[in-house]
């Protein structure tokens, strides 16, 4: 993978493997590489004591 330019040591990557029928008697494998998506911003209610105003 290093020869292909995939830098998996410094980036967090997600590897997804799926199978498909290449022929009747042959199974094929497909490797998909995705970068890790950032977490969405928290939109819930604040927890803990209420702030004084």
C-alpha positions as CSV (number, residue, x, y, z in Angstrom):
1,X,0.0,0.0,0.0
2,X,2.9,2.3,0.6
3,X,3.9,2.0,-3.1
4,X,0.3,3.1,-4.0
5,X,0.6,6.3,-2.0
6,X,-1.7,5.3,0.9
7,X,-0.3,6.7,4.1
8,X,-2.0,4.6,6.8
9,X,0.6,5.3,9.5
10,X,-0.2,9.1,9.9
11,X,-3.9,9.1,9.0
12,X,-6.8,7.2,10.4
13,X,-8.4,5.2,7.6
14,X,-11.4,2.9,7.4
15,X,-11.0,-0.2,5.4
16,X,-14.1,-1.8,4.0
17,X,-14.0,-5.2,2.3
18,X,-16.9,-6.6,0.2
19,X,-17.2,-9.7,-1.9
20,X,-18.6,-10.2,-5.4
21,X,-19.0,-13.0,-7.8
22,X,-16.3,-12.8,-10.4
23,X,-17.3,-16.0,-12.2
24,X,-19.6,-18.8,-11.2
25,X,-16.9,-20.5,-9.3
26,X,-14.7,-17.5,-8.3
27,X,-15.3,-15.0,-5.6
28,X,-13.7,-11.6,-5.8
29,X,-12.8,-9.2,-3.0
30,X,-13.0,-5.4,-3.2
31,X,-11.1,-3.1,-0.8
32,X,-12.5,0.4,-0.3
33,X,-10.4,2.9,1.7
34,X,-12.1,5.9,3.4
35,X,-10.8,8.6,5.6
36,X,-12.2,8.9,9.0
37,X,-15.0,11.5,9.1
38,X,-14.9,14.1,11.9
39,X,-17.5,13.8,14.6
40,X,-20.5,16.0,14.2
41,X,-20.9,18.9,16.7
42,X,-22.9,18.0,19.8
43,X,-26.4,19.5,19.6
44,X,-28.0,18.1,22.7
45,X,-29.0,19.8,25.9
46,X,-26.1,21.1,28.2
47,X,-25.7,18.9,31.3
48,X,-24.9,19.8,34.9
49,X,-25.9,22.9,36.9
50,X,-27.4,25.9,35.2
51,X,-25.2,29.0,34.9
52,X,-25.9,32.1,37.0
53,X,-26.9,35.1,35.1
